[in-house]
């Protein structure tokens, strides 16, 4: 099997999206799970102007655009079994759209409680449950849950929540991610520095909380990794990185595999530097965790993760001209989609290059003003705590 270092180094841009009339930051990317990277696959992109753009993956042509939220968007996610795409907003709603249809109306509307401002969300692997995290309001930071199962009787009716978790975070809940294969496992992260793991099949919140890890700073990204996805990783708004092993919850071994307060201070980049972290990538075929970072001028950096630390693997220069905000890696064909503050969506594939890219003249950066901001807060110095049973 070709090493991921070689795969990444051999990536070339095969398509760039055309510049829209209104340039926006591209803050999130997800791909349809039904196309299997063949023709007909579609891509959903979260834009800082409050819209969701649907692209044809192969051509990067915009197929349609949804703009039905009244607030800032905070997340875009395809259903696992169909071409429905979900979005959450600070307007206190989660909406479901049919990505194949040009209708301007959502298929489903999930309403929160009156004070809810959603800044994170996810849907579980069975497409049965949605969870959204809120900003802190009146000392409450909530995880709100809905039944996402569709029936013809209630498609036109707004869904009310099933319930909430209210006791486990003390500040804005910036990240929510369900387990890739266990529909009941959920991890959440917050500006309070805590990363909580839940089993939502258990009746009450206190018992559903399996463990709490402390990142020591405001959480910007979380994800699952490892064999059977029994590890979790976390990145912080001040470029810290943590990695925990849930296999050790019932043993005396520490669950912390790696903890770095500021990756920028310890990473040795072969050529150049790294200014920020973008996200994580667990490569299932290789059973390896990788971390993606970047520079303010648009170069993408790939790092491998071991218990000894993060090691620089390869760089992707010449693509973006400003901060890269989002990416989506396809395991089937090892292709990569990236989006940034230069308003460009790029499609990378392994190979020897493409005439389209060779004849492309890189334009000046289109870095634009955005109302999206990052909150950086430093919290407790406790490395982690474990719930005793």
CSV table of N, CA and C in Angstrom, one decimal, residues 135-219:
chain,number,residue,atom,x,y,z
A,135,UNK,N,-24.7,28.1,22.5
A,135,UNK,CA,-24.0,29.1,23.3
A,135,UNK,C,-24.5,29.1,24.7
A,136,UNK,N,-23.7,29.6,25.6
A,136,UNK,CA,-24.1,29.7,27.0
A,136,UNK,C,-25.1,30.9,27.1
A,137,UNK,N,-26.3,30.6,27.7
A,137,UNK,CA,-27.3,31.7,27.9
A,137,UNK,C,-27.8,31.5,29.3
A,138,UNK,N,-27.8,32.5,30.2
A,138,UNK,CA,-28.3,32.5,31.5
A,138,UNK,C,-27.7,31.3,32.3
A,139,UNK,N,-26.4,31.1,32.2
A,139,UNK,CA,-25.7,30.0,32.9
A,139,UNK,C,-25.9,28.6,32.4
A,140,UNK,N,-26.6,28.5,31.2
A,140,UNK,CA,-26.9,27.2,30.7
A,140,UNK,C,-26.3,27.0,29.3
A,141,UNK,N,-25.5,25.9,29.2
A,141,UNK,CA,-25.0,25.5,27.9
A,141,UNK,C,-25.6,24.1,27.6
A,142,UNK,N,-26.4,24.0,26.6
A,142,UNK,CA,-27.2,22.8,26.4
A,142,UNK,C,-26.8,21.9,25.2
A,143,UNK,N,-26.9,20.6,25.3
A,143,UNK,CA,-27.0,19.7,24.2
A,143,UNK,C,-28.4,19.3,24.0
A,144,UNK,N,-29.0,19.7,22.8
A,144,UNK,CA,-30.4,19.5,22.5
A,144,UNK,C,-30.5,18.4,21.5
A,145,UNK,N,-31.5,17.5,21.8
A,145,UNK,CA,-31.7,16.3,21.0
A,145,UNK,C,-33.1,16.3,20.3
A,146,UNK,N,-33.1,15.7,19.0
A,146,UNK,CA,-34.4,15.5,18.3
A,146,UNK,C,-34.4,14.1,17.7
A,147,UNK,N,-35.6,13.6,17.5
A,147,UNK,CA,-35.8,12.4,16.7
A,147,UNK,C,-35.8,12.9,15.2
A,148,UNK,N,-34.9,12.4,14.4
A,148,UNK,CA,-34.7,12.8,13.0
A,148,UNK,C,-35.4,11.9,12.0
A,149,UNK,N,-36.0,10.8,12.5
A,149,UNK,CA,-36.6,9.9,11.6
A,149,UNK,C,-37.8,10.5,10.9
A,150,UNK,N,-37.9,10.3,9.5
A,150,UNK,CA,-38.9,11.0,8.7
A,150,UNK,C,-40.1,10.1,8.6
A,151,UNK,N,-41.3,10.7,8.5
A,151,UNK,CA,-42.5,10.1,8.1
A,151,UNK,C,-43.3,11.1,7.3
A,152,UNK,N,-44.1,10.6,6.4
A,152,UNK,CA,-44.9,11.4,5.5
A,152,UNK,C,-45.8,12.3,6.3
A,153,UNK,N,-46.2,11.9,7.5
A,153,UNK,CA,-47.2,12.7,8.2
A,153,UNK,C,-46.7,14.0,8.8
A,154,UNK,N,-45.4,14.0,9.1
A,154,UNK,CA,-44.8,15.2,9.9
A,154,UNK,C,-43.8,15.9,9.1
A,155,UNK,N,-43.6,15.8,7.8
A,155,UNK,CA,-42.6,16.5,7.1
A,155,UNK,C,-42.8,18.0,7.1
A,156,UNK,N,-44.1,18.4,7.2
A,156,UNK,CA,-44.4,19.8,7.1
A,156,UNK,C,-44.5,20.4,8.5
A,157,UNK,N,-44.3,19.6,9.6
A,157,UNK,CA,-44.4,20.1,10.9
A,157,UNK,C,-43.0,20.3,11.6
A,158,UNK,N,-42.9,21.4,12.3
A,158,UNK,CA,-41.6,21.6,13.0
A,158,UNK,C,-41.5,20.7,14.1
A,159,UNK,N,-40.3,20.1,14.3
A,159,UNK,CA,-40.0,19.1,15.3
A,159,UNK,C,-39.6,19.9,16.6
A,160,UNK,N,-40.1,19.5,17.7
A,160,UNK,CA,-39.7,20.0,19.0
A,160,UNK,C,-38.6,19.0,19.6
A,161,UNK,N,-37.8,19.5,20.5
A,161,UNK,CA,-36.7,18.6,21.0
A,161,UNK,C,-37.3,17.4,21.8
A,162,UNK,N,-36.5,16.3,21.8
A,162,UNK,CA,-36.8,15.2,22.7
A,162,UNK,C,-36.4,15.5,24.1
A,163,UNK,N,-35.3,16.4,24.3
A,163,UNK,CA,-34.8,16.7,25.6
A,163,UNK,C,-33.5,17.3,25.5
A,164,UNK,N,-32.8,17.6,26.6
A,164,UNK,CA,-31.5,18.2,26.6
A,164,UNK,C,-30.6,17.6,27.7
A,165,UNK,N,-29.3,17.8,27.5
A,165,UNK,CA,-28.3,17.6,28.6
A,165,UNK,C,-27.9,19.1,29.0
A,166,UNK,N,-27.9,19.3,30.3
A,166,UNK,CA,-27.7,20.7,30.8
A,166,UNK,C,-26.6,20.8,31.9
A,167,UNK,N,-26.1,19.7,32.3
A,167,UNK,CA,-25.3,19.7,33.5
A,167,UNK,C,-23.8,19.5,33.3
A,168,UNK,N,-23.4,19.2,32.1
A,168,UNK,CA,-22.0,18.7,31.8
A,168,UNK,C,-21.1,19.7,31.2
A,169,UNK,N,-21.6,20.8,30.7
A,169,UNK,CA,-20.7,21.9,30.2
A,169,UNK,C,-21.1,23.2,30.8
A,170,UNK,N,-20.2,24.0,31.1
A,170,UNK,CA,-20.4,25.3,31.7
A,170,UNK,C,-20.2,26.5,30.8
A,171,UNK,N,-20.0,26.2,29.5
A,171,UNK,CA,-19.7,27.3,28.5
A,171,UNK,C,-20.1,26.8,27.1
A,172,UNK,N,-20.0,27.7,26.1
A,172,UNK,CA,-20.4,27.4,24.8
A,172,UNK,C,-20.0,26.1,24.3
A,173,UNK,N,-20.9,25.3,23.7
A,173,UNK,CA,-20.6,23.9,23.2
A,173,UNK,C,-20.2,24.1,21.7
A,174,UNK,N,-19.0,24.1,21.4
A,174,UNK,CA,-18.5,24.4,20.1
A,174,UNK,C,-18.4,23.2,19.2
A,175,UNK,N,-18.4,22.0,19.7
A,175,UNK,CA,-18.3,20.8,18.9
A,175,UNK,C,-19.2,19.6,19.4
A,176,UNK,N,-19.8,18.9,18.5
A,176,UNK,CA,-20.6,17.8,18.7
A,176,UNK,C,-20.4,16.7,17.6
A,177,UNK,N,-20.0,15.5,18.0
A,177,UNK,CA,-19.7,14.5,17.0
A,177,UNK,C,-20.2,13.1,17.5
A,178,UNK,N,-21.1,12.5,16.7
A,178,UNK,CA,-21.5,11.1,17.0
A,178,UNK,C,-20.4,10.2,16.5
A,179,UNK,N,-20.4,9.0,17.2
A,179,UNK,CA,-19.4,7.9,16.8
A,179,UNK,C,-19.8,7.4,15.4
A,180,UNK,N,-18.7,7.1,14.5
A,180,UNK,CA,-19.0,6.7,13.2
A,180,UNK,C,-19.8,5.4,13.0
A,181,UNK,N,-19.8,4.5,14.0
A,181,UNK,CA,-20.6,3.3,13.8
A,181,UNK,C,-21.5,2.9,15.0
A,182,UNK,N,-21.3,3.6,16.1
A,182,UNK,CA,-22.2,3.3,17.3
A,182,UNK,C,-23.2,4.5,17.4
A,183,UNK,N,-24.5,4.3,17.1
A,183,UNK,CA,-25.4,5.5,17.1
A,183,UNK,C,-25.6,6.1,18.4
A,184,UNK,N,-25.2,5.4,19.5
A,184,UNK,CA,-25.5,6.0,20.9
A,184,UNK,C,-24.3,6.7,21.5
A,185,UNK,N,-23.2,6.6,20.9
A,185,UNK,CA,-22.0,7.3,21.4
A,185,UNK,C,-21.8,8.7,20.9
A,186,UNK,N,-21.6,9.6,21.7
A,186,UNK,CA,-21.5,11.0,21.4
A,186,UNK,C,-20.4,11.7,22.1
A,187,UNK,N,-19.6,12.5,21.5
A,187,UNK,CA,-18.6,13.3,22.1
A,187,UNK,C,-18.9,14.8,21.9
A,188,UNK,N,-18.7,15.6,22.9
A,188,UNK,CA,-18.9,17.1,22.8
A,188,UNK,C,-17.7,17.8,23.4
A,189,UNK,N,-17.5,19.0,22.8
A,189,UNK,CA,-16.4,19.9,23.3
A,189,UNK,C,-16.9,21.3,23.5
A,190,UNK,N,-16.2,22.0,24.4
A,190,UNK,CA,-16.7,23.3,24.8
A,190,UNK,C,-15.6,24.3,25.0
A,191,UNK,N,-16.0,25.6,25.1
A,191,UNK,CA,-15.0,26.6,25.5
A,191,UNK,C,-14.6,26.5,26.9
A,192,UNK,N,-15.3,25.7,27.7
A,192,UNK,CA,-14.9,25.4,29.1
A,192,UNK,C,-13.7,24.5,29.2
A,193,UNK,N,-13.2,24.0,28.0
A,193,UNK,CA,-12.1,23.1,27.9
A,193,UNK,C,-12.4,21.6,28.1
A,194,UNK,N,-13.6,21.3,28.4
A,194,UNK,CA,-14.0,19.9,28.6
A,194,UNK,C,-14.4,19.2,27.3
A,195,UNK,N,-14.0,17.9,27.2
A,195,UNK,CA,-14.5,17.0,26.1
A,195,UNK,C,-15.2,15.9,26.8
A,196,UNK,N,-16.5,15.8,26.6
A,196,UNK,CA,-17.3,14.8,27.3
A,196,UNK,C,-17.8,13.7,26.3
A,197,UNK,N,-17.8,12.4,26.8
A,197,UNK,CA,-18.2,11.3,26.0
A,197,UNK,C,-19.5,10.7,26.7
A,198,UNK,N,-20.5,10.5,25.9
A,198,UNK,CA,-21.8,10.1,26.4
A,198,UNK,C,-22.3,8.8,25.7
A,199,UNK,N,-23.1,8.0,26.4
A,199,UNK,CA,-23.9,6.9,25.8
A,199,UNK,C,-25.3,7.4,26.0
A,200,UNK,N,-25.9,7.9,24.9
A,200,UNK,CA,-27.2,8.5,25.0
A,200,UNK,C,-28.3,7.4,25.1
A,201,UNK,N,-28.0,6.1,25.1
A,201,UNK,CA,-29.0,5.1,25.3
A,201,UNK,C,-29.3,5.0,26.8
A,202,UNK,N,-28.5,5.6,27.6
A,202,UNK,CA,-28.7,5.5,29.1
A,202,UNK,C,-29.7,6.7,29.4
A,203,UNK,N,-30.6,6.4,30.3
A,203,UNK,CA,-31.8,7.3,30.5
A,203,UNK,C,-31.4,8.7,31.0
A,204,UNK,N,-30.6,8.9,32.0
A,204,UNK,CA,-30.3,10.2,32.5
A,204,UNK,C,-28.9,10.7,32.2
A,205,UNK,N,-28.8,12.0,32.2
A,205,UNK,CA,-27.5,12.6,31.8
A,205,UNK,C,-26.3,12.2,32.7
A,206,UNK,N,-26.5,12.2,34.0
A,206,UNK,CA,-25.4,11.8,34.9
A,206,UNK,C,-24.8,10.4,34.6
A,207,UNK,N,-25.7,9.5,34.3
A,207,UNK,CA,-25.2,8.1,34.1
A,207,UNK,C,-24.8,8.0,32.6
A,208,UNK,N,-25.3,8.8,31.7
A,208,UNK,CA,-24.9,8.7,30.3
A,208,UNK,C,-23.5,9.2,30.1
A,209,UNK,N,-23.0,10.1,31.0
A,209,UNK,CA,-21.7,10.6,30.9
A,209,UNK,C,-20.7,9.6,31.2
A,210,UNK,N,-19.9,9.1,30.2
A,210,UNK,CA,-19.0,8.0,30.5
A,210,UNK,C,-17.6,8.5,31.0
A,211,UNK,N,-17.2,9.6,30.4
A,211,UNK,CA,-15.9,10.2,30.9
A,211,UNK,C,-15.8,11.7,30.5
A,212,UNK,N,-15.0,12.4,31.2
A,212,UNK,CA,-14.7,13.8,30.9
A,212,UNK,C,-13.2,14.0,30.8
A,213,UNK,N,-12.7,14.5,29.7
A,213,UNK,CA,-11.3,14.8,29.5
A,213,UNK,C,-11.2,16.4,29.4
A,214,UNK,N,-10.0,16.9,29.8
A,214,UNK,CA,-9.8,18.3,29.9
A,214,UNK,C,-8.7,18.7,28.9
A,215,UNK,N,-9.1,19.5,28.0
A,215,UNK,CA,-8.1,20.0,27.0
A,215,UNK,C,-7.3,21.2,27.5
A,216,UNK,N,-7.7,21.8,28.6
A,216,UNK,CA,-7.1,22.9,29.2
A,216,UNK,C,-7.3,24.2,28.4
A,217,UNK,N,-8.1,24.2,27.4
A,217,UNK,CA,-8.3,25.4,26.6
A,217,UNK,C,-9.6,25.3,25.8
A,218,UNK,N,-10.0,26.3,25.1
A,218,UNK,CA,-11.2,26.3,24.4
A,218,UNK,C,-11.2,25.4,23.2
A,219,UNK,N,-12.2,24.5,23.1
A,219,UNK,CA,-12.1,23.4,22.1
A,219,UNK,C,-12.6,23.9,20.7
